[in-house]
CSV table of C-alpha atoms in Angstrom, one decimal:
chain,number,residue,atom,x,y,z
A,1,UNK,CA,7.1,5.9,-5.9
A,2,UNK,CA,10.3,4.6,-4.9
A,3,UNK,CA,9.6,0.9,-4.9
A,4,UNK,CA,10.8,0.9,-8.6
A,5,UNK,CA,11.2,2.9,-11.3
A,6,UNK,CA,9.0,2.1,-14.8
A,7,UNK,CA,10.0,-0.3,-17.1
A,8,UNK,CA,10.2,2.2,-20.6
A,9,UNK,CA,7.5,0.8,-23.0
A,10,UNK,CA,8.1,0.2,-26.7
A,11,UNK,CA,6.7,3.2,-29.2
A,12,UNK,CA,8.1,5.8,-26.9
A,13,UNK,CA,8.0,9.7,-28.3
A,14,UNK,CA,10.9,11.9,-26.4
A,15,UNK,CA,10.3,15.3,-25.7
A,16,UNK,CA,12.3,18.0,-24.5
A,17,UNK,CA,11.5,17.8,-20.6
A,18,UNK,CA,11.5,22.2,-20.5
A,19,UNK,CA,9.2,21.4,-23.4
A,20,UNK,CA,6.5,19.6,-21.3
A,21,UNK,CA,6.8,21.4,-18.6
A,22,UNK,CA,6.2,24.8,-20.6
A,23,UNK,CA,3.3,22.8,-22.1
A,24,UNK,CA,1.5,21.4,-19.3
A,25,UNK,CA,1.5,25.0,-17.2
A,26,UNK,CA,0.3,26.3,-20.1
A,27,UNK,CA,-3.1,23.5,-20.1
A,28,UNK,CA,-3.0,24.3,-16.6
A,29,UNK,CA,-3.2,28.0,-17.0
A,30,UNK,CA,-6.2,27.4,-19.7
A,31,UNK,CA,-8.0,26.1,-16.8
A,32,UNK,CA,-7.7,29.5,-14.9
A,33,UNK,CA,-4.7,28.3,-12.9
A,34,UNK,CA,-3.1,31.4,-12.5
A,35,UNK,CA,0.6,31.3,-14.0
A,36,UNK,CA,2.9,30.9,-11.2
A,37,UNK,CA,1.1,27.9,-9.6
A,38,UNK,CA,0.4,26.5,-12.8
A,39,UNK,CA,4.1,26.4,-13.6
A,40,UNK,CA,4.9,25.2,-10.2
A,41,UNK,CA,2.3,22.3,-10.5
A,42,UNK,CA,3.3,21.6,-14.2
A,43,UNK,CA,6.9,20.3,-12.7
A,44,UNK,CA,5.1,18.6,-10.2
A,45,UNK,CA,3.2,16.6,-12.5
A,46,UNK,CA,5.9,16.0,-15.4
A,47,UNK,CA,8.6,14.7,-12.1
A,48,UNK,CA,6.8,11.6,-12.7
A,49,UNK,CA,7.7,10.6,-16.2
A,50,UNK,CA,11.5,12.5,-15.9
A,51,UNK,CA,12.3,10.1,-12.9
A,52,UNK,CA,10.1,7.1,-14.6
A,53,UNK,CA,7.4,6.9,-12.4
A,54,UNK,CA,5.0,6.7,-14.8
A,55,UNK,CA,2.2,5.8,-12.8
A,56,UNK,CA,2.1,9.6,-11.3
A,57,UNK,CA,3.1,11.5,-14.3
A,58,UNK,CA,1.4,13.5,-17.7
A,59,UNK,CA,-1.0,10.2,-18.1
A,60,UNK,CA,-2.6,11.5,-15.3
A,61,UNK,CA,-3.3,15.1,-16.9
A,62,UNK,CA,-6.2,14.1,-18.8
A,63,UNK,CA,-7.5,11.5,-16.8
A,64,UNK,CA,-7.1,13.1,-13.6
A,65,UNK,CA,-6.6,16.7,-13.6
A,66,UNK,CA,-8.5,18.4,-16.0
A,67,UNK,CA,-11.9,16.3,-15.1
A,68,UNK,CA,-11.2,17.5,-11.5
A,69,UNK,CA,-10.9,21.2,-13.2
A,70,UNK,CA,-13.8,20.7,-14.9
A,71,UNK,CA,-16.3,19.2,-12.6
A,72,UNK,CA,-15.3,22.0,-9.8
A,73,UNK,CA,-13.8,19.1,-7.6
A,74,UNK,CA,-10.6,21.0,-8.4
A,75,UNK,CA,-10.5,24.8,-7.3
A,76,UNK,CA,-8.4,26.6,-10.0
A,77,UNK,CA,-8.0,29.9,-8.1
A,78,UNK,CA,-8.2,28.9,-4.7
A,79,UNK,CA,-5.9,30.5,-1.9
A,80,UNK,CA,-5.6,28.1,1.8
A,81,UNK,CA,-7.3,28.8,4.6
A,82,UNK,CA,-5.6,29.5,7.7
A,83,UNK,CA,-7.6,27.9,10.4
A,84,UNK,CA,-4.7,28.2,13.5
A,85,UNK,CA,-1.5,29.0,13.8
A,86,UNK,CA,0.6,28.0,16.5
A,87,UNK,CA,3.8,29.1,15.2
A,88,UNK,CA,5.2,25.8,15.1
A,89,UNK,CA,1.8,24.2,13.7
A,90,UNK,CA,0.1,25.7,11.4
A,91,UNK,CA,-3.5,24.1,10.2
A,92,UNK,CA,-4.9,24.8,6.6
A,93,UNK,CA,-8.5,24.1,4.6
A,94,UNK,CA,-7.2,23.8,1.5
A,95,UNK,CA,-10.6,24.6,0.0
A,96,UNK,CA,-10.1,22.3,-3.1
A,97,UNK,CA,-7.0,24.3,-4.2
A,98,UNK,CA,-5.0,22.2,-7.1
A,99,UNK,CA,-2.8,19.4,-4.8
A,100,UNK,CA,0.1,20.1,-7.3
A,101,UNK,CA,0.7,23.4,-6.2
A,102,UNK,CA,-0.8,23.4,-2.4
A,103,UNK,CA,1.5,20.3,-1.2
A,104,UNK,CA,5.1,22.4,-2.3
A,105,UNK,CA,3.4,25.5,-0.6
A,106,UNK,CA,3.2,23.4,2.8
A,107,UNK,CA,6.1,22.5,3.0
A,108,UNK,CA,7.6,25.3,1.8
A,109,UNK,CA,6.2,27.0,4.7
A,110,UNK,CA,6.9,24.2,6.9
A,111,UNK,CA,10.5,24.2,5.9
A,112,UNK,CA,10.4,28.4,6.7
A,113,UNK,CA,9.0,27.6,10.6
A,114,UNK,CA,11.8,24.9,10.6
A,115,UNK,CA,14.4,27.1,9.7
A,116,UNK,CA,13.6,29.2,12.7
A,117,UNK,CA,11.9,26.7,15.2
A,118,UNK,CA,13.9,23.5,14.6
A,119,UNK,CA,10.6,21.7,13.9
A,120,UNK,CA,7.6,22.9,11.6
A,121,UNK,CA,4.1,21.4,11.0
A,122,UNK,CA,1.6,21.8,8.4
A,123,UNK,CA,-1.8,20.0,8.3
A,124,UNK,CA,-4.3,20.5,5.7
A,125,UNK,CA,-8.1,19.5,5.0
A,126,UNK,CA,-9.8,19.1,2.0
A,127,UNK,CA,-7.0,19.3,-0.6
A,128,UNK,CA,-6.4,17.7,-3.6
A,129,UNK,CA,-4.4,14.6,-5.4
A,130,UNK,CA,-0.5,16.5,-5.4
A,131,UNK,CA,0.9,13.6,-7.5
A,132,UNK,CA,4.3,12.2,-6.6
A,133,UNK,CA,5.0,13.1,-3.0
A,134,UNK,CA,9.0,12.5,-3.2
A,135,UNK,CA,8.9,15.5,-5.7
A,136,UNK,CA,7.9,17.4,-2.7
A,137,UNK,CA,9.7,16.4,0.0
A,138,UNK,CA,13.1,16.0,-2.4
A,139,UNK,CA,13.0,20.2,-2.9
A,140,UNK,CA,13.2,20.4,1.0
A,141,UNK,CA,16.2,18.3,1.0
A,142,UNK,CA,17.8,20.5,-1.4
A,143,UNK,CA,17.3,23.2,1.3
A,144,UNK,CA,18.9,20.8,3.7
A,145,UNK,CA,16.3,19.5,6.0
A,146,UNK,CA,14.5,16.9,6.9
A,147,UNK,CA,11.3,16.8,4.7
A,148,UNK,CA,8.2,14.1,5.5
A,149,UNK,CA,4.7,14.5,3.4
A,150,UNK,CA,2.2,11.8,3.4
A,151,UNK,CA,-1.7,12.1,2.3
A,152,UNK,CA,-4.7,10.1,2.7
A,153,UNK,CA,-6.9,9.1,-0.5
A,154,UNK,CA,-9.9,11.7,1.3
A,155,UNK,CA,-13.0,9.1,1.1
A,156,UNK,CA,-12.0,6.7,-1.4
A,157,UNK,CA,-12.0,2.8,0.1
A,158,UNK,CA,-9.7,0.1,-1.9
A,159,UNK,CA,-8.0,-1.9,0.6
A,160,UNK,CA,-9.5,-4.2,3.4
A,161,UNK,CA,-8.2,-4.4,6.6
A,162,UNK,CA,-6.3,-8.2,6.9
A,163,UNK,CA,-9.2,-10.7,7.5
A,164,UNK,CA,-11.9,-8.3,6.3
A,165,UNK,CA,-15.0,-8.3,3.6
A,166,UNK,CA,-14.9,-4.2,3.4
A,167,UNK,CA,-12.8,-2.0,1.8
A,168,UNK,CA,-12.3,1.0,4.1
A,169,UNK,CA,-8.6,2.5,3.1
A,170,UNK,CA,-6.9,3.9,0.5
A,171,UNK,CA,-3.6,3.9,-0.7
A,172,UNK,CA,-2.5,6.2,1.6
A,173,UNK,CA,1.1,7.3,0.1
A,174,UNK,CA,4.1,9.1,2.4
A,175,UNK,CA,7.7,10.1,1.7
A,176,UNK,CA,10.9,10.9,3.6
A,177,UNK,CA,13.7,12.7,2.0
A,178,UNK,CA,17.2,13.9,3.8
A,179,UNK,CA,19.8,15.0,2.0
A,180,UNK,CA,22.5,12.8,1.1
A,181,UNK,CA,25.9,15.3,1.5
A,182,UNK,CA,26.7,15.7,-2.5
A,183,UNK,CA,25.1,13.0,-3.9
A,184,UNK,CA,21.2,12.8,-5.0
A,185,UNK,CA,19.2,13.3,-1.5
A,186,UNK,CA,17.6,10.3,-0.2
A,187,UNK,CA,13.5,9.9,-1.1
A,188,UNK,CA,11.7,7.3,-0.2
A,189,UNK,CA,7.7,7.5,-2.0
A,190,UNK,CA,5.7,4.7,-1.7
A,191,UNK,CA,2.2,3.8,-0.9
A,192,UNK,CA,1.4,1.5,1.5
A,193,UNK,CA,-0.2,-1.0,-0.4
A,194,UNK,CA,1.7,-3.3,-2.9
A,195,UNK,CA,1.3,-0.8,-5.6
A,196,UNK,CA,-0.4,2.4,-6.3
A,197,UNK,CA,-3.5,2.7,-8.5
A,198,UNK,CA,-1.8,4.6,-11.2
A,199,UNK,CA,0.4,1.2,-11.7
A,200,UNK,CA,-2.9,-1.3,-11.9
A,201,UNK,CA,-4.6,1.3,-14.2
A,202,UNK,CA,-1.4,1.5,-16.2
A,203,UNK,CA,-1.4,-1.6,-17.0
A,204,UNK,CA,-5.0,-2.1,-17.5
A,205,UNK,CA,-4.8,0.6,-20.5
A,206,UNK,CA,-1.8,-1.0,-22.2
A,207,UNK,CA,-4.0,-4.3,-22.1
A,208,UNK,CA,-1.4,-6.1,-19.6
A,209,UNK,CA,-2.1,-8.7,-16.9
A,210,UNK,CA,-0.7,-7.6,-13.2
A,211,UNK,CA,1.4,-9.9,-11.2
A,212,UNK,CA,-0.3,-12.0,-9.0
A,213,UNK,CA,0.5,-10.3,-5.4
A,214,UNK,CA,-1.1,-6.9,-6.6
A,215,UNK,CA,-5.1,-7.4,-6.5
A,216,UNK,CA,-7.2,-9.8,-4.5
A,217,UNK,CA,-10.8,-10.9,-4.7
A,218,UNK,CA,-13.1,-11.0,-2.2
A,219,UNK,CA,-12.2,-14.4,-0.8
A,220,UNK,CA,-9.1,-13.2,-1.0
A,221,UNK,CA,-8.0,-15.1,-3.9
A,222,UNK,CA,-5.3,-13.7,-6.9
A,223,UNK,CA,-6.7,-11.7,-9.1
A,224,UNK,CA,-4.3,-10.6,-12.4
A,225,UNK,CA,-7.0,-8.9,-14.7
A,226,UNK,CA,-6.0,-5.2,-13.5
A,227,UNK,CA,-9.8,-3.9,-14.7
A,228,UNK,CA,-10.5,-5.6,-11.3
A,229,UNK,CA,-10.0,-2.9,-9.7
A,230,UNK,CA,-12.2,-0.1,-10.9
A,231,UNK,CA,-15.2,-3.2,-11.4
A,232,UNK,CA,-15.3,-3.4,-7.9
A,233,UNK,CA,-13.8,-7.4,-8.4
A,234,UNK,CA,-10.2,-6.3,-6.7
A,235,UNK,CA,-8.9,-5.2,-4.1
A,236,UNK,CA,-5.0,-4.0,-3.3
A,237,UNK,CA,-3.1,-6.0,-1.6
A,238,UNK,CA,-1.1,-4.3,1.6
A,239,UNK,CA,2.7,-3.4,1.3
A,240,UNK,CA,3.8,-6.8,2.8
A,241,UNK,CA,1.3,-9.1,1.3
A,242,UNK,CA,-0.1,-11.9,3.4
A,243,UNK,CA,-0.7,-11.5,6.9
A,244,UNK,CA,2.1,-14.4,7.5
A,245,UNK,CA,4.8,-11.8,5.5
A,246,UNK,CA,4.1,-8.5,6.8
A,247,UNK,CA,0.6,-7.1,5.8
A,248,UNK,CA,0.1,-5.9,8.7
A,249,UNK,CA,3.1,-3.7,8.9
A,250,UNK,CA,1.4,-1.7,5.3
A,251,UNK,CA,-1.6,-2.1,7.2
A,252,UNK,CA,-0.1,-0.3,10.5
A,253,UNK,CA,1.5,2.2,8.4
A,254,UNK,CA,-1.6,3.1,6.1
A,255,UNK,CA,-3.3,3.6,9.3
A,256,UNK,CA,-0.1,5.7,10.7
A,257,UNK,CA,-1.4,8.2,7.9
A,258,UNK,CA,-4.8,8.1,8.1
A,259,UNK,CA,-3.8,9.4,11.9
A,260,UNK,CA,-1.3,11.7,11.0
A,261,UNK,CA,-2.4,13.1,7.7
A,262,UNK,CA,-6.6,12.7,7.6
A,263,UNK,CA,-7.6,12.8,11.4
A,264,UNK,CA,-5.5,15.6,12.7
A,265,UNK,CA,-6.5,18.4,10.2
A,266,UNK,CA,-10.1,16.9,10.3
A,267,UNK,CA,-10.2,15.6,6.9
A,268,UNK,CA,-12.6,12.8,5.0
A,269,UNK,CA,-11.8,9.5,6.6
A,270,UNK,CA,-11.5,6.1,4.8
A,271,UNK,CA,-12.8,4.1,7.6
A,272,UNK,CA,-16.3,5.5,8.2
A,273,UNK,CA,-20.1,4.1,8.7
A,274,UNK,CA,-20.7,4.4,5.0
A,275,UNK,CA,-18.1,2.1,4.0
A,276,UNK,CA,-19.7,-0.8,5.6
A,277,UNK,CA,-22.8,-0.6,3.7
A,278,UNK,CA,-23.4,-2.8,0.3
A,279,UNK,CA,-20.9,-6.0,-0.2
A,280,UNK,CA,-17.6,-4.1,1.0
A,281,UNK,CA,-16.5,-3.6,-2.3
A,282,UNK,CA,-14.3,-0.2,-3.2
A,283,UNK,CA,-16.0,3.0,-2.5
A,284,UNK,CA,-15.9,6.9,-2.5
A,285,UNK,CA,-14.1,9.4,-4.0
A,286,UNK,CA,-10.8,11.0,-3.3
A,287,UNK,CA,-12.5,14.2,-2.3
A,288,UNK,CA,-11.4,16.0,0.9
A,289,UNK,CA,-8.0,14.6,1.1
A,290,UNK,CA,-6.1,15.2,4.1
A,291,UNK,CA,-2.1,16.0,4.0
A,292,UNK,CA,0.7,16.5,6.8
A,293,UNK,CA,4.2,17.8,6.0
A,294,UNK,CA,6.7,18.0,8.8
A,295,UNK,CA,9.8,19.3,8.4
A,296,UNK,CA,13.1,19.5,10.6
A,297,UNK,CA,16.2,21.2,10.0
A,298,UNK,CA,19.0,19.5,11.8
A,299,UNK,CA,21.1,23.0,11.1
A,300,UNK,CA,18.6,25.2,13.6
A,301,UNK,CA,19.6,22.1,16.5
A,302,UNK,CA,23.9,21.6,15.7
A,303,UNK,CA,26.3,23.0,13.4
A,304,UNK,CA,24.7,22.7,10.1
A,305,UNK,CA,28.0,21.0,8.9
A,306,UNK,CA,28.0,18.5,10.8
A,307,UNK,CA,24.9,17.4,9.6
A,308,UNK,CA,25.9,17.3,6.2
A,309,UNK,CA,29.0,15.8,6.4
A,310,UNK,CA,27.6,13.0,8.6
A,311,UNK,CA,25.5,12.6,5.8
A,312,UNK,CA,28.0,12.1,3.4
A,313,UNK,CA,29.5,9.4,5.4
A,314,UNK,CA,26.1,7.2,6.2
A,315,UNK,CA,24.9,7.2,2.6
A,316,UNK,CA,28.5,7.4,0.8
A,317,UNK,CA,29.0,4.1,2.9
A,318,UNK,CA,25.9,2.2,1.5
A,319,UNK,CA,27.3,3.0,-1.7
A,320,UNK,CA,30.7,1.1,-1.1
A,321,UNK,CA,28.5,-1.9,0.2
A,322,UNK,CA,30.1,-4.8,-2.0
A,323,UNK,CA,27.4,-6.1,-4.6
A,324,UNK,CA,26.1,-9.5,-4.9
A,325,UNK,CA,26.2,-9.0,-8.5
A,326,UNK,CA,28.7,-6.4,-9.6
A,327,UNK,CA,26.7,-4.9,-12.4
A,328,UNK,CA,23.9,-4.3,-9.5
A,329,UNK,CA,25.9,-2.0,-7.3
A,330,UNK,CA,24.0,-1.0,-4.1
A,331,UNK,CA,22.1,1.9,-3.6
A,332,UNK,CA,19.6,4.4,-1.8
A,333,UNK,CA,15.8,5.5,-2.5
A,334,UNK,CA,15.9,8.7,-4.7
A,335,UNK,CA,19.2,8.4,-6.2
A,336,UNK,CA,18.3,5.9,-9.0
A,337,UNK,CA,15.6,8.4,-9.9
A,338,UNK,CA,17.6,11.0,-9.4
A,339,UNK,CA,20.3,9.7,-11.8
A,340,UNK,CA,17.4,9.0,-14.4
A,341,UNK,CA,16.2,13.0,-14.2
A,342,UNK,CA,19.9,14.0,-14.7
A,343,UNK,CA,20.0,11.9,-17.7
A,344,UNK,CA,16.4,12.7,-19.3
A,345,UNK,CA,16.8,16.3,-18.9
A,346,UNK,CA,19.7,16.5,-21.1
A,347,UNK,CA,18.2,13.8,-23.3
A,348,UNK,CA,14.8,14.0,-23.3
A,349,UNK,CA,11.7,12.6,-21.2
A,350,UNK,CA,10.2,9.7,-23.1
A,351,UNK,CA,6.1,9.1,-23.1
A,352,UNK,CA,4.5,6.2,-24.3
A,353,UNK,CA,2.7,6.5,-27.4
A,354,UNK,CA,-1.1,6.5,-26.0
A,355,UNK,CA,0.2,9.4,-23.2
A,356,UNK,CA,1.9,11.3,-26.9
A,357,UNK,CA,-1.5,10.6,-28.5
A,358,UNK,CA,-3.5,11.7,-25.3
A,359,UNK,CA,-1.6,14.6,-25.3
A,360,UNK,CA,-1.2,15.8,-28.8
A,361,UNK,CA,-5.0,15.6,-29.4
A,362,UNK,CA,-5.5,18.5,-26.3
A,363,UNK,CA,-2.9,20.4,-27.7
A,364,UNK,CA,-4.9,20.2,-30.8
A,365,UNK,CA,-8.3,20.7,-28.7
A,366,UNK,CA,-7.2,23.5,-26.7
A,367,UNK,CA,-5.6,25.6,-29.7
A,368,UNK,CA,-2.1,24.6,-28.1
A,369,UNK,CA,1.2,23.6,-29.8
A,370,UNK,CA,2.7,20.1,-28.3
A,371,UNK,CA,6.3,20.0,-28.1
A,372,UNK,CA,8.4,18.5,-31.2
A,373,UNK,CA,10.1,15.3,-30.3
A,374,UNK,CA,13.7,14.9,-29.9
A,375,UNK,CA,16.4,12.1,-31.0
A,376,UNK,CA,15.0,8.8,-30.2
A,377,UNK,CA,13.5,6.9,-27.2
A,378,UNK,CA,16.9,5.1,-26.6
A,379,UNK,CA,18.3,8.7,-25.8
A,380,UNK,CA,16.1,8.8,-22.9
A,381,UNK,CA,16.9,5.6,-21.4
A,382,UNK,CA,19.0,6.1,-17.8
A,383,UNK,CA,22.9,5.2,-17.6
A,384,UNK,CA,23.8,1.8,-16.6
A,385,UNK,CA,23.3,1.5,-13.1
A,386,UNK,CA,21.1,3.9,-12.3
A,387,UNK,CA,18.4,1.2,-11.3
């Protein structure tokens, strides 16, 4: 996500960031992935810990993936269904097919409409979690379009509408990316609550108290103890907080994808009879997710050139903002993250000791050989500035 990038922890292990990748497609592959979509959903996953988003990275591998794999919630070999075709809209059933892989493929086909239409659509039904969506939409705006991606949490309920008792909405993530003329493209990747799960169960497994902001009871009262939220005691808070500073604009926009994402391609809906039964506390699972990429490419409307040099100029001119502080220079979504991958790739992608332990001990289960580390975990920290 693009609201921050991860503090590193202490008792990091770096690891060549080829390494993991090589690693993780090859767990993925284990799993009857077959190769080329393992690979592709390997970098999907291992985006997250080279740009420092943590949250949606290899942590997730373990505690995520493979059960999915394993209890058939995850289709290892299955191909999208077209349903229609329009040309300019396509809709899929993504008939459980791994999210990692299935989301690039949507917009990859979405960008190849684009190219010839101006404007391409893809909607899909019953997919899977894809991880971080700005790794997505980012590999459009290499291609030089306009890339949008956003996904509904399928049937899983763990935010209340403002003034209500039941939870009937997930976390319901989107991105943007453009390109930025020759610097990093812009991404912006963010939920629309306060915070994504990943970052509450982070902090819940390093034994860490959450801000007060992130969780709420049921009376609406803060709640810091980040086991909350899988207890049923929490509930996220909306991007915005109280209704007095903007909750209802992350309200407004969660809904925006629950439209756009969940009831256009006919996928599970958050807000449904069954979440009003029991006490309203969090419910479902993220099973039939719905996603919608979009893509435009300014180059099929005007000269292409244009485009990008206009580019250059709107984002090159938020860089010269002056600072308030000088050693905080401004910035844009995606480049900070962008600046960190740069660096770790050459360097080395840190992972917190319990993700190194986590993942040494499959290697170790599945017969594999886990990448040796690299130089230390100060290597792996971004330049100065990047944040």
């Amino acid at each position: 996500m693009t609201q921050s990038t991860d503090a590193p922890p202490h008792g990091e292990v770096t690891v060549p960031h080829d390494a993991l990748v090589a690693f993780s497609a090859e767990v993925f592959t284990g799993r009857g992935v077959p190769e080329s979509r393992a690979r592709t959903a390997a970098e999907a996953l291992v985006h997250g810990d080279l740009t420092g988003l943590t949250s949606h990275g290899l942590a997730n591998l373990t505690r995520l993936y493979l059960p999915a794999l394993d209890a058939g919630r995850i289709d290892a070999t299955a191909e999208p269904e077209k349903i229609t075709d329009t040309g300019a809209a396509v809709l899929l059933d993504g008939r459980r097919s791994l999210g990692l892989w299935a989301a690039t493929e949507a917009l990859e086909l979405a960008a190849d409409r684009a190219a010839q239409t101006g404007i391409a659509l893809v909607t899909m039904r019953d997919a899977t979690h894809f991880g971080c969506a700005g790794h997505h939409t980012a590999r459009i705006a290499r291609r030089g379009m306009v890339a949008f991606l956003a996904s509904n949490c399928g049937r899983q309920r763990i935010a209340r509408p403002p003034g209500g008792r039941a939870a009937m909405l997930g976390t319901n993530p989107f991105s943007i990316a453009a390109p930025a003329g020759d610097r990093p493209p812009y991404v912006l990747d963010m939920s629309t609550t306060v915070v994504p799960t990943g970052k509450v169960r982070a902090a819940a497994r390093a034994g860490e108290p959450i801000p007060e902001g992130w969780l709420e009871d049921a009376e609406g009262r803060p709640v810091t103890d980040p086991h909350a939220l899988d207890s049923g005691g929490g509930f996220l808070r909306w991007l915005g907080g109280d209704p007095a500073t903007g909750a209802y604009k992350g309200y407004g926009l969660g809904l925006m994808v629950e439209v756009l994402a969940a009831l256009v391609p006919g996928a599970g809906l958050g807000p449904a009879p069954e979440a009003l039964n029991g006490e309203g506390q969090p419910s479902g699972r993220d099973d039939d997710i719905g996603l919608t990429a979009l893509v435009v490419a300014p180059g099929a409307l005007r000269p292409g050139q244009d485009f990008r040099a206009e580019a250059d100029g709107l984002f090159g001119a938020l860089l010269d903002c002056p600072p308030l502080d000088p050693a905080r220079p401004v910035s844009y979504p995606g480049r900070p993250e962008e600046l960190t991958a740069e660096h770790r790739r050459r360097h080395g992608v840190p992972l917190s000791g319990q993700c190194h332990a986590e993942l040494t001990a499959l290697a170790a289960e599945q017969g594999l050989r886990f990448p040796e580390p690299v130089g230390s975990s100060q290597d792996a920290l971004p330049p100065a500035g990047a944040r």
